[in-house]
Short mmCIF file of C-alpha atoms and ligand atoms in Angstrom, two decimals:
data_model
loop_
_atom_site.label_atom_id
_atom_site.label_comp_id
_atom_site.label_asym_id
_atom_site.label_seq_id
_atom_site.Cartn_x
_atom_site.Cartn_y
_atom_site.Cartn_z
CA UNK I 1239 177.86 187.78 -42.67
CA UNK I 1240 175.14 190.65 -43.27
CA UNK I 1241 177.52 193.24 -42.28
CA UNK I 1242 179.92 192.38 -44.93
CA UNK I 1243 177.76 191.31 -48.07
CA UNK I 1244 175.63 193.61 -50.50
CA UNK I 1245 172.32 194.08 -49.02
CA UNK I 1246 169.47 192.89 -51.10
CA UNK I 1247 166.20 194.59 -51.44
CA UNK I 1248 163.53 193.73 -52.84
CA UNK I 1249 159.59 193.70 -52.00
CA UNK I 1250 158.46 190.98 -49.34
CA UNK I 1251 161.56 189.63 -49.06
CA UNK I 1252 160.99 189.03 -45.18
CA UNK I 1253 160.77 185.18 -44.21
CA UNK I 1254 160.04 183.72 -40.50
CA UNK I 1255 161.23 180.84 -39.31
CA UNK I 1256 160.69 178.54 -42.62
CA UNK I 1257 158.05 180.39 -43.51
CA UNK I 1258 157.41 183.29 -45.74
CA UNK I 1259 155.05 186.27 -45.00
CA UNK I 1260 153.42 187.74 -47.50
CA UNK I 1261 150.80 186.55 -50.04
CA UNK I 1262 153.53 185.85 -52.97
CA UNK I 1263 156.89 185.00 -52.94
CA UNK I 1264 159.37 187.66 -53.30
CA UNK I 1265 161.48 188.19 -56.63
CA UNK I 1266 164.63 189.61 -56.39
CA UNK I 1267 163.84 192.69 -58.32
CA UNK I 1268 166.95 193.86 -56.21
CA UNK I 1269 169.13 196.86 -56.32
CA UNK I 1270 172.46 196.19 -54.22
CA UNK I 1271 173.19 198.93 -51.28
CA UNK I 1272 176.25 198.48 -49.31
CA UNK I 1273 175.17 197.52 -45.62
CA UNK I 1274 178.69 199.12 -44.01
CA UNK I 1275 177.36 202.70 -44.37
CA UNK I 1276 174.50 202.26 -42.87
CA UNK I 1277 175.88 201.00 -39.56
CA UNK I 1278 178.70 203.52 -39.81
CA UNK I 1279 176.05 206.24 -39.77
CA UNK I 1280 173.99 204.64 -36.80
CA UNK I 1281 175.40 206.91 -34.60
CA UNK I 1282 173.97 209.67 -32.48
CA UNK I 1283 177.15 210.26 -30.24
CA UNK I 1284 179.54 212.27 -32.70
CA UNK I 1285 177.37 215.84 -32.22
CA UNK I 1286 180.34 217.47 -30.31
CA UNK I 1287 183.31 216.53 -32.61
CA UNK I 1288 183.50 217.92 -36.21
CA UNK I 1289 181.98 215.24 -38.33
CA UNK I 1290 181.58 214.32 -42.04
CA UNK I 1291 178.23 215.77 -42.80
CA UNK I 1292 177.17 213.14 -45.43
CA UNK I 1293 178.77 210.01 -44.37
CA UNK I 1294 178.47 210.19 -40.51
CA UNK I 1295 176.10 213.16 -38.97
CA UNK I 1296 173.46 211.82 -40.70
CA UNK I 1297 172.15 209.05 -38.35
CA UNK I 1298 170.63 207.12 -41.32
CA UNK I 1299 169.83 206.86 -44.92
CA UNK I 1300 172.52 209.04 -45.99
CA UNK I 1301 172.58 206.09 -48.31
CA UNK I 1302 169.16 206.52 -49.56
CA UNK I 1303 169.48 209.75 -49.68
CA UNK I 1304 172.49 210.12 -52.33
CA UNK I 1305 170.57 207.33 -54.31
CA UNK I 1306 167.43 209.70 -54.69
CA UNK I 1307 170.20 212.87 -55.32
CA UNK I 1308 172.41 210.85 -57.54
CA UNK I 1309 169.06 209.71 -60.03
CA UNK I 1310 168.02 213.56 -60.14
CA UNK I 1311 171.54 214.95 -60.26
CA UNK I 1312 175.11 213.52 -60.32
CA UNK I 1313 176.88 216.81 -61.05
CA UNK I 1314 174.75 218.12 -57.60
CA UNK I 1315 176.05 214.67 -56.20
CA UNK I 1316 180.14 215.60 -57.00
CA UNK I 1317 179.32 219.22 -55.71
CA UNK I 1318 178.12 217.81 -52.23
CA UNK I 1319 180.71 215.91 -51.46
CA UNK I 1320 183.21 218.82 -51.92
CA UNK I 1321 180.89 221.48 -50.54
CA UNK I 1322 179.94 219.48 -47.56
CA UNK I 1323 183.04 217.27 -46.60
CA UNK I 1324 183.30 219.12 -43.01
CA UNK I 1325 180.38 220.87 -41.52
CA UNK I 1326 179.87 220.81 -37.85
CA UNK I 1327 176.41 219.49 -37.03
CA UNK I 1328 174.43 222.05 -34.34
CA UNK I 1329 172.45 219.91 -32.11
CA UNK I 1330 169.92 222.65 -32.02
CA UNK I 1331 167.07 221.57 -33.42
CA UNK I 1332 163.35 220.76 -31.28
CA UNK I 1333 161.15 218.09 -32.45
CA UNK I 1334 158.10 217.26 -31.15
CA UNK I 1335 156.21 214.12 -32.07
CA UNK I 1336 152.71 213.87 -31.35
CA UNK I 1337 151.24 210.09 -30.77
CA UNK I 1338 154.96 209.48 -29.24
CA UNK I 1339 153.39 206.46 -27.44
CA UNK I 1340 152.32 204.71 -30.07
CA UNK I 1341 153.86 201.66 -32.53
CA UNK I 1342 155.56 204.38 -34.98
CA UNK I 1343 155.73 207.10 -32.32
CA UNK I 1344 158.06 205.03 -29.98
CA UNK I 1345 160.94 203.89 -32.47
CA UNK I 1346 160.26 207.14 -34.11
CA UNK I 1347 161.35 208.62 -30.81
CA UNK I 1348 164.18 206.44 -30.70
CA UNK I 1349 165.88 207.06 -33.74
CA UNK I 1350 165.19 210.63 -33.42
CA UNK I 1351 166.95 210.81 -30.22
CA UNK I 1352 169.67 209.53 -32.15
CA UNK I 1353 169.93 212.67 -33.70
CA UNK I 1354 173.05 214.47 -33.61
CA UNK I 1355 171.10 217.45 -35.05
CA UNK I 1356 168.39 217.54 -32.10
CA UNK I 1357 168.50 219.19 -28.90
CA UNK I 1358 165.31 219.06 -27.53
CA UNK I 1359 162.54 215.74 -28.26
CA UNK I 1360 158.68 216.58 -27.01
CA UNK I 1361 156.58 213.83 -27.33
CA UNK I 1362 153.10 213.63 -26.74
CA UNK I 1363 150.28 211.86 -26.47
CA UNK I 1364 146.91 211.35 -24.60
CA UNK I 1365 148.31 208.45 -22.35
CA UNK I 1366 151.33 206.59 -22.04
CA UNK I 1367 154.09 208.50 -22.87
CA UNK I 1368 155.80 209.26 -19.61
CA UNK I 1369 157.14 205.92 -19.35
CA UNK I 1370 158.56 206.15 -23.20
CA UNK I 1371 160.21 209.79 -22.37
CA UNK I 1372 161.98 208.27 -19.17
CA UNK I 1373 163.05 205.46 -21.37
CA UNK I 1374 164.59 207.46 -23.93
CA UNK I 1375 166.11 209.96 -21.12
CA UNK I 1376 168.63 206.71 -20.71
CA UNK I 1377 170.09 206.52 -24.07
CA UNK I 1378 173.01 209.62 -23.67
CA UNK I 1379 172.85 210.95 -26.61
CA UNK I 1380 172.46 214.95 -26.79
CA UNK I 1381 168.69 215.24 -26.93
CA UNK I 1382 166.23 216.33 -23.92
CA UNK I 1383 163.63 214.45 -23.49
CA UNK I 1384 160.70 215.89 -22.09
CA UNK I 1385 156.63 214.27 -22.27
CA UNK I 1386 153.30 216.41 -22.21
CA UNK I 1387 150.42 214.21 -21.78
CA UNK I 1388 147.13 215.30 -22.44
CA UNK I 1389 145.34 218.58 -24.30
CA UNK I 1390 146.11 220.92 -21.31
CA UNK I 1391 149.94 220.38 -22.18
CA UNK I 1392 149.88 220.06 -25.93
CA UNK I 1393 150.90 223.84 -26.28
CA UNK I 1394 153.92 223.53 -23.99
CA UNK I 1395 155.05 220.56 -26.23
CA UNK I 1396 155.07 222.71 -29.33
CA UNK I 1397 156.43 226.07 -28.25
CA UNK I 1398 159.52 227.26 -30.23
CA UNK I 1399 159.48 223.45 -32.02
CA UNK I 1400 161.58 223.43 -35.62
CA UNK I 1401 159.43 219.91 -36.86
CA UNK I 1402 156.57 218.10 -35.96
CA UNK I 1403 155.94 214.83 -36.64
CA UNK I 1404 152.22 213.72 -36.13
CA UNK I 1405 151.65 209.96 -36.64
CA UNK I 1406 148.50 209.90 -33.87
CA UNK I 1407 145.51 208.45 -35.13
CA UNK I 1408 144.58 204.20 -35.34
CA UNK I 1409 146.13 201.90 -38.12
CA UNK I 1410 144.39 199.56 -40.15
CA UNK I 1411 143.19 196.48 -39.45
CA UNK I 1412 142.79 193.62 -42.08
CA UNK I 1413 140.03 194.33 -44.58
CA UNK I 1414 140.15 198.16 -44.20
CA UNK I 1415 141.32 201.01 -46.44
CA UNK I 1416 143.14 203.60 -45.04
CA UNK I 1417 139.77 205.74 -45.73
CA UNK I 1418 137.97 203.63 -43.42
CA UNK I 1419 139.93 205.67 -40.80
CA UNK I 1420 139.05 208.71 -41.75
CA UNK I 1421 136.51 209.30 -39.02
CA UNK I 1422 138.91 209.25 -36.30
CA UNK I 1423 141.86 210.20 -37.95
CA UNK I 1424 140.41 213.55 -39.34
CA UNK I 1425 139.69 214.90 -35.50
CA UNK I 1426 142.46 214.13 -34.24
CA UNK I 1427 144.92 215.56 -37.42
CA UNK I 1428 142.22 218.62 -37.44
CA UNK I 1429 143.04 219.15 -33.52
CA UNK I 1430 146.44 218.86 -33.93
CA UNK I 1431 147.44 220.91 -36.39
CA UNK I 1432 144.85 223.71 -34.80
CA UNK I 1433 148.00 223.77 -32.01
CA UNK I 1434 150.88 223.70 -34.41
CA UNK I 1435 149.27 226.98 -35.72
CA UNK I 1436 148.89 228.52 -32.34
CA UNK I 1437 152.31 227.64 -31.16
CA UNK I 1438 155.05 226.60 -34.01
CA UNK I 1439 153.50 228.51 -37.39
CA UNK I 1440 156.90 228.30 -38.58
CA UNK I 1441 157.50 224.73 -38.08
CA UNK I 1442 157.79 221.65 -40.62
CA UNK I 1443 154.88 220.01 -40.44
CA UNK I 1444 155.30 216.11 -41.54
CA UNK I 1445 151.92 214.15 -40.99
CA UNK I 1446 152.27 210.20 -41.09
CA UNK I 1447 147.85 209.57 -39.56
CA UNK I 1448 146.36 207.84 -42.71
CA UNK I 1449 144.58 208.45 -44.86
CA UNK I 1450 147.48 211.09 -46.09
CA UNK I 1451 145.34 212.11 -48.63
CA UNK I 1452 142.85 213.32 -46.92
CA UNK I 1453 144.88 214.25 -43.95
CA UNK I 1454 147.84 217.03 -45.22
CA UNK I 1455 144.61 218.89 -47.09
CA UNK I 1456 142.78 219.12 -43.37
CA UNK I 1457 146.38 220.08 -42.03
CA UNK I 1458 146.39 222.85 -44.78
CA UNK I 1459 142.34 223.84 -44.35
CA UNK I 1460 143.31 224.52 -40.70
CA UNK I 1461 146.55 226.46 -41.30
CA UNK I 1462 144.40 228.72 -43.75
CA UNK I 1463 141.63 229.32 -41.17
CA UNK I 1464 144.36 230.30 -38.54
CA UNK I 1465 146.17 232.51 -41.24
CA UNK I 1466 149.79 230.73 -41.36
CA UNK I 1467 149.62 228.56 -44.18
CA UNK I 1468 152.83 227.55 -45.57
CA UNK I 1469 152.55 225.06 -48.27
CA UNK I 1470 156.35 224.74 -48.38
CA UNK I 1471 156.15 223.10 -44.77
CA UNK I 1472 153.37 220.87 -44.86
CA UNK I 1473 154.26 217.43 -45.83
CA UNK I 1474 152.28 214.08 -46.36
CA UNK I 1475 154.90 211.72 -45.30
CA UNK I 1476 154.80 208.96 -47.98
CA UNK I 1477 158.39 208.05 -47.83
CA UNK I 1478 157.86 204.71 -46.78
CA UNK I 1479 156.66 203.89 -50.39
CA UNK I 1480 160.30 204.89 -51.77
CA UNK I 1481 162.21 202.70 -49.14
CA UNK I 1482 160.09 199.36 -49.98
CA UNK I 1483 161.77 199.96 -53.13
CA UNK I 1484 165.37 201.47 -52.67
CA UNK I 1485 165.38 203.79 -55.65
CA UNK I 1486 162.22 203.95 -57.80
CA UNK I 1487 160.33 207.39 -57.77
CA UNK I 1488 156.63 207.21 -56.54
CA UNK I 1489 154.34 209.55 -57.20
CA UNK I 1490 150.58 210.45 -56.87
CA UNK I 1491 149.40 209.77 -53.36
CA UNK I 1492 149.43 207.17 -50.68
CA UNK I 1493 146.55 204.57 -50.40
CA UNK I 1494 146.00 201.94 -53.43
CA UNK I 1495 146.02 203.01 -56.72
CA UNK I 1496 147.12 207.04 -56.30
CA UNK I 1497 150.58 204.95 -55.12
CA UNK I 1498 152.31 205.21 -58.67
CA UNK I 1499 155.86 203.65 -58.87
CA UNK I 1500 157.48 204.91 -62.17
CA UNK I 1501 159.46 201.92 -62.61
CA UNK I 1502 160.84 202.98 -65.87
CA UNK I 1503 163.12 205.71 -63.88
CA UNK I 1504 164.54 202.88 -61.25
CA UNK I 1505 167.88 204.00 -60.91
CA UNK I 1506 170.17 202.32 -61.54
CA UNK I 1507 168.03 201.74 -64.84
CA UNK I 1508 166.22 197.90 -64.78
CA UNK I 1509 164.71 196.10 -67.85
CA UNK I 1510 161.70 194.85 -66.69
CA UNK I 1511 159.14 192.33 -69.01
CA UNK I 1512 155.96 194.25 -69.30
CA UNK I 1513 154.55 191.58 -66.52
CA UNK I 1514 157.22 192.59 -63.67
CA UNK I 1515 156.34 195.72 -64.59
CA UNK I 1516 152.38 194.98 -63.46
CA UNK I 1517 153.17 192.74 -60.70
CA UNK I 1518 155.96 195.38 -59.02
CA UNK I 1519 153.63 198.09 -58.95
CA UNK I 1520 150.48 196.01 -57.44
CA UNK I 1521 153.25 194.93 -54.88
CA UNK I 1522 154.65 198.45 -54.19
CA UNK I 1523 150.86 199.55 -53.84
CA UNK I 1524 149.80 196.89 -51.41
CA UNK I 1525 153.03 196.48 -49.32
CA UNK I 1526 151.16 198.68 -46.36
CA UNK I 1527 148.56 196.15 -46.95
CA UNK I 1528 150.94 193.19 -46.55
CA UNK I 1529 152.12 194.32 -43.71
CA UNK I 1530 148.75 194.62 -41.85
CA UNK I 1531 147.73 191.08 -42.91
CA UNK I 1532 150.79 190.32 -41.49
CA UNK I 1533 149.97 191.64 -38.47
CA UNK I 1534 146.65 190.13 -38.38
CA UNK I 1535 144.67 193.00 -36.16
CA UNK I 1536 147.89 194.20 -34.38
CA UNK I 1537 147.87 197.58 -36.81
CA UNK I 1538 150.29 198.41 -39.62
CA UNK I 1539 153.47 199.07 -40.81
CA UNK I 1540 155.52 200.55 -37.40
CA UNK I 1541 158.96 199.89 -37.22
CA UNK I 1542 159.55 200.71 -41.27
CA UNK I 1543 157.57 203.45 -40.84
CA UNK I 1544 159.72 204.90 -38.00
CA UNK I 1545 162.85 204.54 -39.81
CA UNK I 1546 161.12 206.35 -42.58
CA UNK I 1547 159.78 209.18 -40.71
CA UNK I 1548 163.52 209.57 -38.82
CA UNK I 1549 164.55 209.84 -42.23
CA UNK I 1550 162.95 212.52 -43.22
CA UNK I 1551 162.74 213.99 -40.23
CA UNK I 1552 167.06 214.18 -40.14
CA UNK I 1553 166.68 215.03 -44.61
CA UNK I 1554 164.32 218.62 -42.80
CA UNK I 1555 166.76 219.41 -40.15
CA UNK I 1556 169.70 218.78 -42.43
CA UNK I 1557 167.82 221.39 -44.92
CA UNK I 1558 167.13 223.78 -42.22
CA UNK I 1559 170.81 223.64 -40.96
CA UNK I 1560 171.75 224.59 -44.72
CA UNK I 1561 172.54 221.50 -46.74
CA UNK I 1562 171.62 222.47 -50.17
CA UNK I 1563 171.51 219.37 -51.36
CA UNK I 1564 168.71 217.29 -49.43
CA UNK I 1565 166.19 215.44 -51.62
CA UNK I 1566 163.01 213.38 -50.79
CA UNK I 1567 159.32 212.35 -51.99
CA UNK I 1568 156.47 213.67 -50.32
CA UNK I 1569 152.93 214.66 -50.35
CA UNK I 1570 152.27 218.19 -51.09
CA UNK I 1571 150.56 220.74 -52.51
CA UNK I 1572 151.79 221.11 -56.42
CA UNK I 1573 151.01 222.67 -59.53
CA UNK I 1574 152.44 219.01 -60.83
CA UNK I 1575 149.40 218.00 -62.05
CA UNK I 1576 146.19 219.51 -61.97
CA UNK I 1577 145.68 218.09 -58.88
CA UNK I 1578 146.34 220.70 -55.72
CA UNK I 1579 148.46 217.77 -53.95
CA UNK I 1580 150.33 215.42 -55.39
CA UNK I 1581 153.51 213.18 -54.14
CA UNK I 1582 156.68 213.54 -55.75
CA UNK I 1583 160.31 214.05 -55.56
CA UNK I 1584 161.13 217.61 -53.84
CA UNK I 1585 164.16 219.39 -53.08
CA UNK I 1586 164.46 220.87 -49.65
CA UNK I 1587 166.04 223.65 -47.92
CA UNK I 1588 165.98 226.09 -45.48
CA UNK I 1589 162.37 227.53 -46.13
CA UNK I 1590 160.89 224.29 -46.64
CA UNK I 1591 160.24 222.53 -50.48
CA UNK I 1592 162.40 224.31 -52.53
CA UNK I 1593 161.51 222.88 -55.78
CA UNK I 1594 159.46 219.85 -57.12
CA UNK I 1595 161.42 217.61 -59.92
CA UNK I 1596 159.15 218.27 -62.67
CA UNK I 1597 161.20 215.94 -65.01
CA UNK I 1598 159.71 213.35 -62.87
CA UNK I 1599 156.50 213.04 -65.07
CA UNK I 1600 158.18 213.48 -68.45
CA UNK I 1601 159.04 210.94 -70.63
CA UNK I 1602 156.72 208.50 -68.98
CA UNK I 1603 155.46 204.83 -70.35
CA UNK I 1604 151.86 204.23 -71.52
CA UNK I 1605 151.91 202.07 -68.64
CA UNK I 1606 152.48 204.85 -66.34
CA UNK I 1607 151.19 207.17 -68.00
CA UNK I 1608 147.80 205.11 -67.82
CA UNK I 1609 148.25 204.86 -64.24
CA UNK I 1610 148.67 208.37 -63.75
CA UNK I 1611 145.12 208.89 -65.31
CA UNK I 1612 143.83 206.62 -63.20
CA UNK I 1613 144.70 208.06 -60.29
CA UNK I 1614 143.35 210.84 -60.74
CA UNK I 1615 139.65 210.91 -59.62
CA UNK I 1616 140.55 208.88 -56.49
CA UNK I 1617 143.20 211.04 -55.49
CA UNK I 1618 140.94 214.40 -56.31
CA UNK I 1619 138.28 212.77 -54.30
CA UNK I 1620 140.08 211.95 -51.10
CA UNK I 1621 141.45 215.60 -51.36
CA UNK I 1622 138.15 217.05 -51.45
CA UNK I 1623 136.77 215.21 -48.54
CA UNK I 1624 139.80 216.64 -46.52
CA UNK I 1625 139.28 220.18 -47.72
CA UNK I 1626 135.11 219.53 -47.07
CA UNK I 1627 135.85 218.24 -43.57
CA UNK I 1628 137.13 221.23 -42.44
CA UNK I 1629 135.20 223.96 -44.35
CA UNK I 1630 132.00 221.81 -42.91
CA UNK I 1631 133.11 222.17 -39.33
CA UNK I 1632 134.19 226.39 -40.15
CA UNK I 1633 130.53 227.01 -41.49
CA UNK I 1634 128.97 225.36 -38.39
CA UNK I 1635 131.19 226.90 -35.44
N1 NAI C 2745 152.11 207.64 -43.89
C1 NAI C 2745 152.44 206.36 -43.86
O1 NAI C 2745 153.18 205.88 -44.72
C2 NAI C 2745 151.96 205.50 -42.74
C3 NAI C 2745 150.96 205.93 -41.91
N2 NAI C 2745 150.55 205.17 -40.86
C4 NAI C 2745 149.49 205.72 -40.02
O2 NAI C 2745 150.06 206.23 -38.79
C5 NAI C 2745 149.04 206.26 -37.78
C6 NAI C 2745 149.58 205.72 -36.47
O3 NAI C 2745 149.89 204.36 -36.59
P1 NAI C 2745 150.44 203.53 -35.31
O4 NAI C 2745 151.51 204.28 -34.62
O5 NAI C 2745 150.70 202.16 -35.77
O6 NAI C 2745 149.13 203.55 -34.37
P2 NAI C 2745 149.07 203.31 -32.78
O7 NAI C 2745 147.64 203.08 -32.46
O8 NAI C 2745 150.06 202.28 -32.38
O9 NAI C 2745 149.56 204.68 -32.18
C7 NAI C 2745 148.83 205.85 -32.33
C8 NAI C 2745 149.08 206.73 -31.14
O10 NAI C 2745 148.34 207.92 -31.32
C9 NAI C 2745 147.85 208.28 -30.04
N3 NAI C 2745 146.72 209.20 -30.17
C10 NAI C 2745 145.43 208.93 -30.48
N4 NAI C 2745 144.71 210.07 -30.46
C11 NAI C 2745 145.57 211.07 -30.18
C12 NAI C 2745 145.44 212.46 -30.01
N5 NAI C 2745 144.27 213.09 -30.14
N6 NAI C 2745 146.54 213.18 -29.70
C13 NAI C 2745 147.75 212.56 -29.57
N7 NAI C 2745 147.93 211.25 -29.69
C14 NAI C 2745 146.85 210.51 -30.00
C15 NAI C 2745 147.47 206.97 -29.38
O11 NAI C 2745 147.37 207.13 -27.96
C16 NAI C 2745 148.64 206.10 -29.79
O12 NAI C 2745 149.69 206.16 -28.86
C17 NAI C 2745 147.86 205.49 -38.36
O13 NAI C 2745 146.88 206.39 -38.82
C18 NAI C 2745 148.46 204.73 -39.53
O14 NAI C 2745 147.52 204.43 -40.52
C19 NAI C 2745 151.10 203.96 -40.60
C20 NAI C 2745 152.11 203.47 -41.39
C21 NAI C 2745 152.59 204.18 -42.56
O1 OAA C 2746 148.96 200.38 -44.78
C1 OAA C 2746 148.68 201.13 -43.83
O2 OAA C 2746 147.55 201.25 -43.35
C2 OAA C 2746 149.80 201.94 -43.24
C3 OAA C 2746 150.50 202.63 -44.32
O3 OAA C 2746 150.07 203.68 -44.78
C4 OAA C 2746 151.65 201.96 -44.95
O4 OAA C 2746 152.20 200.99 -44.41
O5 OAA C 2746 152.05 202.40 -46.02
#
């Protein structure tokens, strides 16, 4: 039956047997997708035949991904489907994840390996990720898999990589803000990202460790102090805020309050009472939250953030293999707002952002526009504490 009817999202819509999870009940605040194109594109096993770019290379979220095109830009919508009807899909592309053993890094791998764009699939980690690489080695679809465990192998995993994908670091556990992981998290993303500079400077860099708003200004601190900064590559994955919702833009940043759904631009357009409007975006900013009192101590969102990541990982190679026409949201640096990093929509390409949709923050509601104010000093000051971490650590070496 769910492979034949309109799938229906909306926010904590999950229920387990006769019970639901979640602290409210979900509304339908729904936007209908249908589910058939989704398990068309589920496939990783068409790389050697020539394949419809839009509607089959892409392993998943094509869907999503001509939602977010079609809101900015249905005359760029038309033009892809005529300019990209045929394209043959290189599986040339390396990606290495780093904290491949983990709960994201493991379906991340997965879906990744799905890939009819990849060739080559690194993962690493300090333990544990031998056993996940001969897994994967199983599934015959075109990637190698290879594993590097451990510091002394880190720069063999990155050399010559296209994307990395770095979602090491602990989750939450209930009661926590993703700030409260800072400590850890910094070292490790600081670490990290020192290697991506020594061995892929030219690589996407897409980091996932929370807090992201603390963590893509470290990642660009340490590119700077290595001298291969490229702000058009470094990205604060926050693309799991957009799928909880199907097609709303969200903006800002990615913890609490700096999560800004504009729900006035939901596309298709929705007329929502001033209330749903208040009670949508405290959902839409707590849904990470749900999802760890849902797990009760076991960590955070995993398998939703996999499918995210994959999905933008497959939106970067599809950019880099010369789709014009790939859009996303992401963490970045931007002249936006007077803020040096701020989330929005961005349109990709071969170089990395190619453009930020500045029309996102026009025309906005008070509501929003409130919001947007708001976000402001706690966004600036999780930014800053990145940026200090790192300039800190330079003065004292
Ligand atoms: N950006 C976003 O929207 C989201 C971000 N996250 C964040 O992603 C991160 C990972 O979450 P999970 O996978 O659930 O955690 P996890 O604990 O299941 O996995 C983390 C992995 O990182 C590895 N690791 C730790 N230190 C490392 C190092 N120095 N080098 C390489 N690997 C290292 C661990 O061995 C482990 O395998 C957390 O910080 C979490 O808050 C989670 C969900 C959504
Ligand atoms: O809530 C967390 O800690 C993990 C996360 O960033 C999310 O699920 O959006």
């Amino acid at each position: 039956m769910a492979a034949t009817s309109a799938t229906n999202f909306s926010i904590g819509s999950t229920a387990s047997a006769g019970s639901t999870v979640g602290p409210t009940q979900s509304k339908a605040f729904s936007i209908k997708l249908e589910p058939k194109s989704y398990l068309r594109n589920f496939s990783g096993l068409k790389a050697a035949n020539s394949v419809r770019y839009e509607s089959e290379s892409s392993f998943l979220g094509s869907e999503s991904s001509l939602i977010l095109r079609r809101s900015y830009n249905t005359k760029a919508l038309k033009h892809s489907q005529r300019s990209y009807s045929y394209i043959q899909p290189h599986a040339s592309y390396k990606v290495a994840i780093l904290g491949a053993g983990g709960g994201i890094g493991q379906p991340l791998a997965l879906l990744v390996k799905m890939s009819p764009l990849v060739s080559a699939l690194n993962l690493y980690d300090i333990a544990n990720v031998k056993g996940v690489a001969a897994d994967l080695s199983h599934c015959n679809t075109p990637a190698q898999v290879s594993d590097f465990t451990g510091a002394s192998e880190l720069a063999n995993c990155l050399k010559g990589v296209n994307v990395v994908v770095i979602p090491a670091g602990v989750p939450r556990k209930p009661g926590m803000t993703r700030d409260d992981l800072f400590n850890i998290n910094a070292n490790i993303v600081k670490t990290l990202v020192e290697a991506v500079a020594d061995n892929c400077p030219d690589a996407f860099i897409h980091v996932i460790s929370n807090p992201v708003n603390s963590t893509v200004p470290i990642a660009a601190e340490v590119l700077k102090n290595k001298g291969v900064y490229d702000p058009k590559k470094l990205f604060g994955v926050t693309t799991l805020d957009v799928l909880i919702d199907a097609d709303v833009p969200v903006v800002g940043g990615h913890a609490g309050i700096t999560i800004l759904p504009l729900l006035s631009k939901t596309n298709p357009s929705v007329a929502f009472t001033d209330e749903e409007v208040q009670e949508l975006t405290v959902r839409i900013q707590n849904a990470g939250t749900e999802v760890v009192e849902a797990k009760a101590g076991a960590g955070s969102a995993t398998l939703s953030m996999a499918y995210a990541a994959a999905r933008f990982v497959e939106s970067s190679l599809r950019a880099l293999d010369g789709d014009s026409d790939v859009y996303e949201c992401s963490f970045i640096q931007s002249d936006l707002t007077e803020l040096p990093f701020f989330a929005s929509r961005i349109k990709l390409g071969r170089n990395g952002v190619e453009a930020v949709i500045s029309s996102e923050l026009q025309g906005l509601t008070e509501f929003e526009q409130q919001g947007l104010e708001a976000l402001k000093p706690e966004l600036k000051a999780s930014i800053e504490k990145g940026v200090a971490f790192v300039q800190k650590q330079t003065v004292t070496a």
